[in-house]
Structures are given as C-alpha cells and as structure tokens.
Coordinates of C-alpha atoms in Angstrom, one line a residue:
X289 CA -54.9 22.1 148.9
X290 CA -57.2 24.7 150.5
X291 CA -60.0 23.0 152.7
X292 CA -63.4 24.2 153.1
X293 CA -64.7 25.0 156.5
X294 CA -68.3 26.1 156.9
X295 CA -69.0 25.9 160.0
X296 CA -66.4 26.6 163.4
X297 CA -67.0 28.0 166.8
X298 CA -65.0 31.1 167.4
X299 CA -64.0 32.9 170.9
X300 CA -64.6 36.0 171.3
X301 CA -63.7 38.5 173.2
X302 CA -64.2 42.6 172.9
X303 CA -61.7 45.6 174.6
X304 CA -62.2 46.4 178.8
X305 CA -62.9 49.7 179.0
X306 CA -59.8 52.3 181.1
X307 CA -60.5 52.4 184.7
X308 CA -61.4 56.6 184.7
X309 CA -58.4 59.1 186.7
X310 CA -58.3 60.2 190.2
X311 CA -55.9 63.3 190.3
X312 CA -56.6 67.1 191.1
X313 CA -54.1 69.1 189.6
X314 CA -51.5 71.0 191.1
X315 CA -49.5 74.1 190.7
X316 CA -47.6 77.0 192.5
X317 CA -49.5 79.3 194.3
X318 CA -52.2 76.3 193.5
X319 CA -51.8 72.8 195.2
X320 CA -55.6 72.0 195.3
X321 CA -56.1 73.3 192.0
X322 CA -59.9 71.1 191.5
X323 CA -59.8 67.1 190.8
X324 CA -59.1 67.5 186.2
X325 CA -58.6 63.4 186.6
X326 CA -59.8 62.3 182.8
X327 CA -62.3 59.2 182.0
X328 CA -60.9 56.3 180.6
X329 CA -60.5 54.4 177.4
X330 CA -64.0 52.6 176.1
X331 CA -63.1 48.9 174.6
X332 CA -62.4 48.1 170.7
X333 CA -65.9 45.9 169.9
X334 CA -65.8 42.7 168.0
X335 CA -67.0 43.2 164.9
X336 CA -68.0 40.2 161.1
X337 CA -68.2 41.6 157.7
X338 CA -69.1 40.4 155.1
X339 CA -66.6 40.3 152.2
X340 CA -67.4 39.4 149.0
X341 CA -64.6 38.1 148.2
X342 CA -64.0 35.9 151.3
X343 CA -65.6 32.0 150.2
X344 CA -64.4 29.9 153.7
X345 CA -64.8 30.0 157.1
X346 CA -61.1 28.9 157.1
X347 CA -59.3 31.0 158.6
X348 CA -61.3 30.8 162.0
X349 CA -60.5 26.6 162.3
X350 CA -57.0 27.9 162.8
X351 CA -57.1 30.4 164.7
X352 CA -60.9 30.5 167.2
X353 CA -59.9 32.8 169.1
X354 CA -60.6 36.7 168.6
X355 CA -59.7 40.0 170.6
X356 CA -59.8 43.8 170.3
X357 CA -58.1 45.9 172.4
X358 CA -58.2 47.1 175.3
X359 CA -59.1 50.8 176.4
X360 CA -56.5 53.1 178.1
X361 CA -56.6 54.7 181.6
X362 CA -57.7 58.1 182.3
X363 CA -55.0 60.1 183.4
X364 CA -54.4 63.4 184.7
X365 CA -54.5 67.0 183.1
X366 CA -58.5 66.0 182.1
X367 CA -57.3 63.4 179.0
X368 CA -59.6 60.7 178.1
X369 CA -57.8 57.4 177.6
X370 CA -57.3 56.4 174.1
X371 CA -60.4 53.9 172.7
X372 CA -59.3 50.8 172.3
X373 CA -59.0 49.2 168.8
X374 CA -62.4 47.4 166.9
X375 CA -61.1 44.0 165.4
X376 CA -62.8 43.6 162.3
X377 CA -63.7 40.2 161.1
X378 CA -63.8 39.3 157.5
X379 CA -66.4 36.3 156.7
X380 CA -68.6 35.1 153.9
X381 CA -71.3 35.6 152.8
X382 CA -73.3 33.8 153.7
X383 CA -73.0 33.1 156.9
X384 CA -74.7 32.1 160.0
X385 CA -74.2 33.4 163.0
X386 CA -75.9 31.1 166.2
X387 CA -75.0 31.3 169.9
X388 CA -74.1 27.8 172.0
X389 CA -77.9 26.7 172.4
X390 CA -78.0 26.9 167.9
X391 CA -80.0 30.1 168.4
X392 CA -79.5 32.2 164.7
X393 CA -78.0 36.0 166.0
X394 CA -77.4 37.2 162.9
X395 CA -76.9 35.9 159.2
X396 CA -75.0 37.5 157.6
X397 CA -76.4 38.7 154.2
X398 CA -75.0 41.0 151.5
X399 CA -71.2 42.9 151.6
X400 CA -70.5 45.0 153.8
X401 CA -73.4 43.5 156.6
X402 CA -72.2 43.4 159.7
X403 CA -72.8 42.7 163.1
X404 CA -71.1 43.9 166.9
X405 CA -71.0 40.5 167.6
X406 CA -69.1 41.2 171.3
X407 CA -69.6 44.9 173.0
X408 CA -66.6 46.9 173.9
X409 CA -66.0 47.8 178.3
X410 CA -67.3 51.8 178.9
X411 CA -64.8 53.0 180.8
X412 CA -64.4 54.4 183.7
X413 CA -65.6 58.1 184.0
X414 CA -62.8 60.5 186.2
X415 CA -62.7 62.8 189.5
X416 CA -63.3 65.4 187.5
X417 CA -66.4 64.0 185.6
X418 CA -68.7 63.4 189.2
X419 CA -67.7 67.4 189.7
X420 CA -72.0 67.8 191.5
X421 CA -73.0 70.3 193.9
X422 CA -72.9 68.2 197.0
X423 CA -69.2 66.9 195.2
X424 CA -66.8 69.5 194.7
X425 CA -63.9 67.8 194.8
X426 CA -64.3 63.8 194.6
X427 CA -61.5 61.5 195.6
X428 CA -62.4 58.6 193.8
X429 CA -62.8 57.3 190.3
X430 CA -65.5 55.0 188.6
X431 CA -64.2 51.7 187.5
X432 CA -64.3 50.7 183.6
X433 CA -66.8 47.7 182.8
X434 CA -64.7 44.1 182.0
X435 CA -65.9 43.7 177.5
X436 CA -68.0 41.3 176.2
X437 CA -66.6 37.1 176.8
X438 CA -69.2 34.6 174.1
X439 CA -68.9 31.5 171.9
X440 CA -70.3 31.7 169.2
X441 CA -70.3 29.4 166.1
X442 CA -70.5 30.7 162.5
X443 CA -72.3 28.3 160.2
X444 CA -71.9 29.2 156.1
X445 CA -75.2 28.4 153.5
X446 CA -74.2 29.1 150.5
X447 CA -75.9 31.6 148.5
X448 CA -76.8 29.5 145.4
X449 CA -79.8 30.7 143.3
X450 CA -79.5 26.7 142.0
X451 CA -79.0 23.8 144.2
X452 CA -78.4 20.6 142.9
X453 CA -79.3 17.5 145.0
X454 CA -79.1 13.9 143.6
X455 CA -77.7 10.5 144.9
X456 CA -73.5 10.2 145.0
X457 CA -72.5 10.2 141.6
X458 CA -75.7 10.4 139.6
X459 CA -73.4 13.6 138.1
X460 CA -73.8 16.8 139.8
X461 CA -69.6 17.4 140.0
X462 CA -70.0 17.1 136.0
X463 CA -72.5 18.7 135.3
X464 CA -71.5 22.1 137.6
X465 CA -67.9 21.5 135.8
X466 CA -70.1 22.0 132.1
X467 CA -72.4 24.2 132.8
X468 CA -69.2 26.7 134.6
X469 CA -65.7 27.4 135.3
X470 CA -65.2 25.6 138.2
X471 CA -63.2 22.7 138.6
X472 CA -64.3 19.6 141.4
X473 CA -63.1 16.7 142.1
X474 CA -64.9 13.9 139.7
X475 CA -64.9 10.3 139.8
X476 CA -66.3 6.8 139.4
X477 CA -66.9 6.2 143.0
X478 CA -69.4 7.0 145.6
X479 CA -68.9 10.2 147.9
X480 CA -66.1 11.1 146.3
X481 CA -67.8 15.5 146.1
X482 CA -66.7 15.8 150.2
X483 CA -67.5 19.6 150.4
X484 CA -70.1 21.8 148.2
X485 CA -69.4 23.3 144.6
X486 CA -69.9 26.5 143.7
X487 CA -70.0 27.8 139.8
X488 CA -71.2 30.6 137.8
X489 CA -72.7 30.3 135.5
X490 CA -74.1 32.6 132.3
X491 CA -77.1 32.2 130.3
X492 CA -77.2 35.3 127.8
X493 CA -78.5 38.5 130.3
X494 CA -79.3 36.2 132.3
X495 CA -76.1 35.2 135.6
X496 CA -76.4 33.0 137.5
X497 CA -74.7 30.8 140.5
X498 CA -75.4 27.1 140.9
X499 CA -74.0 24.9 143.7
X500 CA -73.4 21.0 144.0
X501 CA -74.5 19.4 147.2
X502 CA -73.0 16.5 148.6
X503 CA -74.1 13.3 150.7
X504 CA -77.2 13.4 150.3
X505 CA -78.6 9.9 150.9
X506 CA -81.9 8.7 152.3
X507 CA -82.2 9.5 155.9
X508 CA -79.4 12.3 155.4
X509 CA -82.0 14.2 157.4
X510 CA -80.9 12.6 161.0
X511 CA -78.3 12.7 160.2
X512 CA -76.8 9.6 158.2
X513 CA -74.2 9.6 155.3
X514 CA -72.7 13.6 154.9
X515 CA -76.6 15.0 154.7
X516 CA -77.5 17.2 157.6
X517 CA -74.4 18.5 157.1
X518 CA -75.0 20.0 153.9
X519 CA -78.1 20.3 153.6
X520 CA -79.0 23.8 154.8
X521 CA -77.5 25.1 151.6
X522 CA -79.6 24.8 149.8
X523 CA -81.4 26.9 152.2
X524 CA -80.5 29.8 149.9
X525 CA -81.5 27.7 146.7
X526 CA -84.6 29.0 144.9
X527 CA -84.4 26.6 143.1
X528 CA -83.7 22.7 142.8
X529 CA -82.6 20.5 140.4
X530 CA -82.7 16.6 140.2
X531 CA -80.1 15.0 138.8
X532 CA -80.8 11.5 138.0
X533 CA -78.9 8.4 137.1
X534 CA -79.4 7.3 134.4
X535 CA -76.5 4.8 134.0
X536 CA -77.5 3.1 137.7
X537 CA -76.7 -0.7 137.6
X538 CA -77.6 -0.7 141.6
X539 CA -80.1 -3.4 142.1
X540 CA -83.8 -2.1 144.1
X541 CA -82.4 1.8 142.2
X542 CA -84.9 3.7 139.3
X543 CA -85.0 7.3 138.8
X544 CA -88.9 7.4 140.6
X545 CA -87.4 5.5 143.7
X546 CA -84.4 8.3 144.0
X547 CA -86.1 11.1 143.8
X548 CA -89.0 10.2 146.2
X549 CA -86.3 9.3 148.4
X550 CA -84.5 12.3 148.4
X551 CA -88.5 14.2 147.7
X552 CA -88.9 11.8 151.5
X553 CA -85.2 14.2 153.2
X554 CA -86.4 17.2 152.1
X555 CA -89.0 17.7 153.4
X556 CA -87.8 15.5 156.0
X557 CA -85.3 19.3 156.8
X558 CA -86.6 22.2 158.3
X559 CA -84.0 24.3 157.8
X560 CA -82.8 26.9 160.9
X561 CA -83.1 30.3 158.9
X562 CA -86.4 32.5 159.1
X563 CA -86.9 36.5 157.9
X564 CA -86.2 37.6 155.3
X565 CA -83.2 35.4 154.7
X566 CA -85.1 31.9 154.3
X567 CA -87.3 30.9 151.7
X568 CA -89.4 28.3 153.8
X569 CA -90.0 24.9 153.3
X570 CA -87.5 23.1 150.8
X571 CA -90.8 21.4 149.7
X572 CA -91.4 24.9 148.5
X573 CA -89.0 25.2 146.1
X574 CA -89.7 24.7 142.4
X575 CA -88.6 21.8 140.6
X576 CA -86.6 20.3 137.9
X577 CA -85.6 17.4 137.0
X578 CA -82.4 16.6 135.0
X579 CA -82.6 12.7 133.4
X580 CA -78.2 13.2 133.6
X581 CA -76.3 10.4 131.5
X582 CA -78.5 9.9 128.5
X583 CA -75.7 9.3 126.5
X584 CA -75.7 5.7 127.7
X585 CA -76.9 2.0 126.0
X586 CA -81.1 2.0 127.5
X587 CA -80.5 6.0 129.2
X588 CA -82.5 6.9 126.2
X589 CA -85.5 3.9 126.8
X590 CA -85.5 4.6 130.9
X591 CA -86.3 8.3 130.2
X592 CA -89.0 7.9 127.9
X593 CA -90.6 5.5 130.9
X594 CA -90.3 7.8 133.5
X595 CA -90.6 11.5 131.9
X596 CA -94.8 11.5 131.9
X597 CA -95.0 9.9 135.6
X598 CA -92.7 13.5 137.0
X599 CA -94.7 15.5 133.6
X600 CA -97.6 14.5 135.6
X601 CA -95.9 16.4 139.1
X602 CA -95.2 20.0 137.5
X603 CA -91.4 19.3 136.8
X604 CA -89.8 19.9 134.3
X605 CA -87.5 17.0 132.6
X606 CA -84.1 17.4 130.6
X607 CA -82.3 15.1 129.1
X608 CA -78.7 15.5 128.5
X609 CA -75.5 13.9 128.6
X610 CA -72.5 16.3 131.9
X611 CA -69.1 14.5 129.0
X612 CA -71.6 14.5 125.3
X613 CA -72.9 18.4 126.4
X614 CA -76.1 17.7 124.9
X615 CA -79.5 19.4 126.4
X616 CA -77.0 21.3 127.9
X617 CA -78.1 24.7 126.2
X618 CA -82.5 24.2 127.1
X619 CA -81.6 23.3 131.1
X620 CA -78.9 26.2 131.3
X621 CA -81.7 28.8 129.8
X622 CA -84.4 26.5 132.0
X623 CA -82.4 27.7 135.0
X624 CA -82.6 31.0 134.3
X625 CA -85.6 31.4 133.6
X626 CA -86.4 29.8 136.6
X627 CA -84.0 32.3 138.2
X628 CA -85.6 35.4 136.4
X629 CA -88.5 35.1 137.8
X630 CA -87.8 34.5 141.3
X631 CA -85.9 37.7 141.8
X632 CA -88.6 39.5 140.1
X633 CA -90.7 38.2 143.3
X634 CA -89.0 38.6 145.2
X635 CA -87.2 42.1 144.4
X636 CA -84.0 42.6 147.6
X637 CA -85.0 43.9 150.3
X638 CA -83.9 47.5 150.9
X639 CA -80.2 47.0 154.1
X640 CA -82.4 47.3 156.9
X641 CA -81.1 51.0 159.3
X642 CA -80.0 50.8 163.6
X643 CA -84.1 51.2 165.5
X644 CA -83.0 53.0 169.1
X645 CA -85.9 52.2 171.1
X646 CA -85.6 55.0 173.9
X647 CA -86.1 53.5 177.5
X648 CA -89.7 54.3 178.9
X649 CA -90.1 56.9 181.0
X650 CA -91.9 54.3 183.8
X651 CA -89.5 52.0 183.5
X652 CA -87.2 51.7 186.5
X653 CA -84.6 49.7 185.6
X654 CA -84.1 47.3 188.5
X655 CA -85.7 44.6 190.0
X656 CA -85.5 42.7 193.1
X657 CA -86.5 39.5 194.9
X658 CA -85.7 36.9 197.0
X659 CA -82.7 35.3 197.3
X660 CA -83.9 31.5 196.8
X661 CA -80.4 30.5 198.3
X662 CA -80.4 32.8 201.1
X663 CA -83.0 33.1 203.7
X664 CA -83.8 36.4 204.1
X665 CA -81.3 38.2 200.8
X666 CA -82.5 39.3 198.1
X667 CA -81.7 39.4 194.3
X668 CA -81.4 42.7 193.2
X669 CA -81.5 43.3 189.2
X670 CA -80.8 45.3 186.6
X671 CA -79.1 46.8 184.1
X672 CA -77.7 50.1 185.2
X673 CA -77.2 48.5 188.7
X674 CA -75.0 45.9 187.7
X675 CA -73.4 48.1 186.1
X676 CA -72.5 50.8 189.5
X677 CA -71.2 48.1 191.2
X678 CA -68.9 46.1 188.4
X679 CA -68.3 50.0 188.1
X680 CA -67.0 51.1 192.0
X681 CA -63.2 50.5 194.3
X682 CA -65.2 48.8 197.3
X683 CA -61.5 49.9 199.4
X684 CA -62.7 53.4 198.4
X685 CA -65.4 54.8 201.4
X686 CA -65.9 57.6 198.5
X687 CA -66.8 55.5 196.3
X688 CA -68.6 53.4 198.3
X689 CA -70.8 55.4 199.7
X690 CA -71.4 57.3 196.2
X691 CA -72.2 53.6 194.7
X692 CA -75.4 53.0 197.2
X693 CA -76.4 57.5 196.9
X694 CA -76.9 56.3 193.5
X695 CA -79.5 53.2 194.3
X696 CA -81.3 55.4 196.9
X697 CA -82.2 57.7 193.2
X698 CA -83.1 54.7 191.4
X699 CA -85.0 53.5 194.7
X700 CA -83.2 50.0 195.1
X701 CA -83.5 50.8 198.7
X702 CA -87.2 52.0 199.1
X703 CA -88.0 49.0 197.5
X704 CA -86.5 46.5 199.9
X705 CA -87.8 48.7 203.0
X706 CA -91.3 47.8 201.0
X707 CA -90.3 44.6 201.1
X708 CA -89.0 43.9 204.6
X709 CA -85.8 43.4 204.2
X710 CA -84.3 43.6 207.4
X711 CA -80.9 45.5 208.8
X712 CA -78.3 43.7 207.7
X713 CA -79.6 41.1 205.5
X714 CA -77.8 40.4 203.2
X715 CA -78.1 42.5 199.3
X716 CA -77.1 40.8 196.4
X717 CA -76.4 42.9 193.3
X718 CA -74.3 41.0 189.8
X719 CA -70.9 39.3 191.3
X720 CA -71.0 40.9 195.0
X721 CA -73.3 40.8 198.1
X722 CA -73.3 43.1 201.3
X723 CA -74.7 43.3 204.9
X724 CA -77.9 45.7 203.8
X725 CA -77.5 48.9 206.4
X726 CA -80.8 51.8 205.6
X727 CA -78.8 54.3 208.2
X728 CA -76.6 55.0 205.7
X729 CA -78.7 57.0 204.9
X730 CA -77.9 57.2 201.7
X731 CA -78.9 59.3 198.6
X732 CA -78.8 62.2 201.6
X733 CA -76.6 65.3 200.8
X734 CA -73.1 64.4 201.4
X735 CA -71.1 65.7 204.5
X736 CA -67.0 66.8 203.0
X737 CA -64.2 65.1 204.5
X738 CA -61.8 63.6 203.9
X739 CA -60.9 62.3 200.0
X740 CA -61.8 58.7 199.8
X741 CA -64.1 58.9 202.7
X742 CA -67.5 59.2 204.3
X743 CA -68.0 60.0 207.3
X744 CA -71.5 58.0 206.7
X745 CA -70.0 54.9 206.4
X746 CA -67.8 55.7 209.4
X747 CA -70.6 56.2 211.3
X748 CA -71.9 52.8 211.4
X749 CA -71.0 49.0 212.3
X750 CA -69.2 48.1 209.5
X751 CA -65.9 46.3 209.5
X752 CA -63.5 47.7 208.0
X753 CA -61.1 45.5 205.8
X754 CA -57.6 46.7 208.6
X755 CA -60.1 44.7 211.5
X756 CA -61.0 41.3 209.3
X757 CA -58.0 41.2 207.7
X758 CA -56.6 41.1 211.7
X759 CA -59.0 38.7 213.4
X760 CA -58.4 36.7 209.9
X761 CA -55.0 36.9 211.3
X762 CA -55.6 35.9 214.4
X763 CA -58.3 32.9 213.6
X764 CA -54.9 31.1 211.7
X765 CA -52.8 32.0 214.7
X766 CA -50.2 33.8 213.4
X767 CA -50.9 37.1 215.6
X768 CA -52.0 36.6 218.7
X769 CA -54.9 38.2 220.0
X770 CA -54.1 39.7 223.7
X771 CA -50.5 41.3 222.9
X772 CA -51.5 42.4 219.7
X773 CA -53.7 45.0 220.9
X774 CA -51.4 45.3 223.8

C-alpha cells in the first residue's frame, strides 16, 4: 500500500558554473595569434513543477537529495562549455515551498506552475571575452560560481472544494466513499483514518472534490492528536462541512458541543498561506452541518432537537445515512451549489507573468561597513563585488589586478578612503579577507607585462605566495633560514 506523505525536507544543490579558459591561439607562422579561451557553461537549475499526475511527496521522502548538472569548462579555439542539465522535480498540485525558518517561498497551484528553488552558478568568462583596449591578451580567465545550495520544506495542502470535519468515527470516510469512487479504510474505532482522503463528486453539470480531514479533536490547533498535521489541508477548501455522529455513546458529547469544540479549533488555527491562494481564516468559510447515522434508533429525535439551534446560526442542516444512502442526493446538490457560487465569486486568476525590475540608475550595488570583529577593518557587501571575488584566481597576479580595477571602477576604493581606511587595513569581501593597499593605483591604465602578472602588484610590499610558504616552513623547523639563504 502506497504511503501518503504530505511534508518533507528537501536538500537541493544547483549545478556549478564551468571555469573560463585562458588560451592563446597557436598555429604555424602565428605563434601568438591572440586569446581564444571560451566561456564556461552555466550550472543547471533545480526546478519544481506541478504535475496533475503526482498526488504525494513520497518520492522526496525516500530521495531527499536533489542535484542539478554542473556546467562544463570552456576550451581553446573559442569553444564555450556546455550548460549543466537542469533538474525538473514533479510535485503535486497544492505544494507549498517554505524555507528553514518557515517563511513561504512559493505556493504551487495549477498544473505547469514552476518555481526555481535553486539557481545554477554562472560560468566564468574565458580570456577571449576579457579583451579590452588596455588588456589585449589576458593571461587569466574567470572562475565559475558555485550553484545555490539550500534546504527547503515541501508541504502538501490538498486542493479540495469541500472539507469534511468532525470527531473521529463520525463517518467522514464513509461519506467520502459513498459520494465518490474513493475507497478509504473504514472501521469502527477512532483514528482509523490517518491520512486525508480525497474524492471526486459529480452533481449534474458540476464536478467538485471532497476531502476527509482526520484527527480533529479539542486541542488540535495546538498540536494535540493528528489535527495540527492535517488542519492545513483545509486551507484551500471553499466549503467546510461538519459531520456529526448522531449515534455516539460517549458521555458528555452531543452534536452541539461537538460542533462548538471543532469551531473553536478552526478559529484558533491560523493558515500559513497568504495572497491569491489563500481563502482567509477558516472561521470565515461557508458551513454545512451533516447529521450522520440518522438510521439508528433515537437518531431522529436527537436531530429534531438540535436542528433549530443550528439553523439559527445560518447553517444548512442535512440528515443522512452513509449506510442506507438516505439524504445523500439533496446533500450532494447543495454542496455543488455552494461550490459553484464560490467559483463564480472567485474566478481563477490569470497566470502571473514574471516581473523584471531593472536596477536603479543611482544604485551603487555595494555597501562598506566597519568590521565589528576586526578593529580598523571593513566589510564590503554587495552582489557584484562578492561575485567578482568568487570568480577570481588569487594565485594569478593579473587576475588580482583585474579584480582591483573592477572594484575601483565600482567605487569601493573611494568609499574606503572616505571612511578613513588606513593602508594595511583588513577588508573582507565575501569569504576573502585581504590587506588594503591604496598605492596599487587601481583603475589606471594597465602596463602590459608577462601573462599572469601585474606590475602594480610587483611594486608593492605584498608578500608573495613563495615567501609565505618559505616562512611557514622555517617556523615549523623544516628548513634552516640561514642555510637556505646561503
């Protein structure tokens, strides 16, 4: 028997972008034919898409990790790397995507609706794409970016027109079975139904869906019983129907007290959904009262006693028997009429078009803040500077000089000067911290030197990688400094 899974934690990883290629065209009589390194391919996205043939999150329960394809690196001869393959994950209609803090990221309603849950990394530019007036033969390329990695929660909220609520063993599953072709498990003990049951009902020209939501008892909205797990399946129901057991033998229970207890739970539950897919608080939905098991002895007398009070509340009341099928036809057409009225009052919204918001002309794209953990240090925040740092090969001086030029043109250098940064001040951009050296004259015309070098860096007092490695070996006692110098 297939399991019904309506909540899973999904670990998604988008593909990495491929590195750009640093290549020089070479052929006979053309030893230096110019840079011809291709760009790296973008990493693949992880996409969630609603599929009408998927009804549970079971696949993600057993396979909670999803990863898209990586982009291929660029090659010489101006050959760009292949884009990473995207990963398309099929989800049921009514799936809500939440982040780890419980914030709603996307509400997937309607077949074909898509959401990019993890964006693939950008591919790095090859040296052919980095050619400029001042830098005619770049000896470096940009690195590809890492793909987005995140954990999201998928929750399934059933898309049903009518939601049946009631105490355990009130006959909700039996009612679904006789109104539709659904075949839920039915027994004479409480909490027989452990998962929501969904059925399709035909009433004349109207077709609607009906859901049996299990486990509602006093305290359900605060986590008692199964209610907190399944109350969310009522969030999309246009009509709520109270199914009342006229044959209960439990002391202290009667139809009015049962309804009042469940109404208190519906009022206390706050739906997580907002916006177009939400129907408001559960307390505001139209109500129908279904007095079930009217065929048992003394049931008619009890029904006559409670019906006037229920109708005073403005709720339609129907007496039925799920066993003998008495009263089902009037109930079916009454529910169909309420659903039809809702559909007329709330027509389906047109599919939303993606909104592209251009960056403002005066938007700097970065901010410089004092580093709270490093006296005299600064933190540079912004999409562009952090992306540029991730794309830089720090073992290539020409690439480092190119990064300094980009930061200077963006205005980072001027902002550091304005804030009083001193030479040697630690500046952190993303995950990289470096000592600020204003004497590099970033942004000035580049003096051509050897490939992979930058004369501006050679003129500074910056300790090179080889010297740092040697100093580390001396500190560990692996070599003798004086003997090594001789």
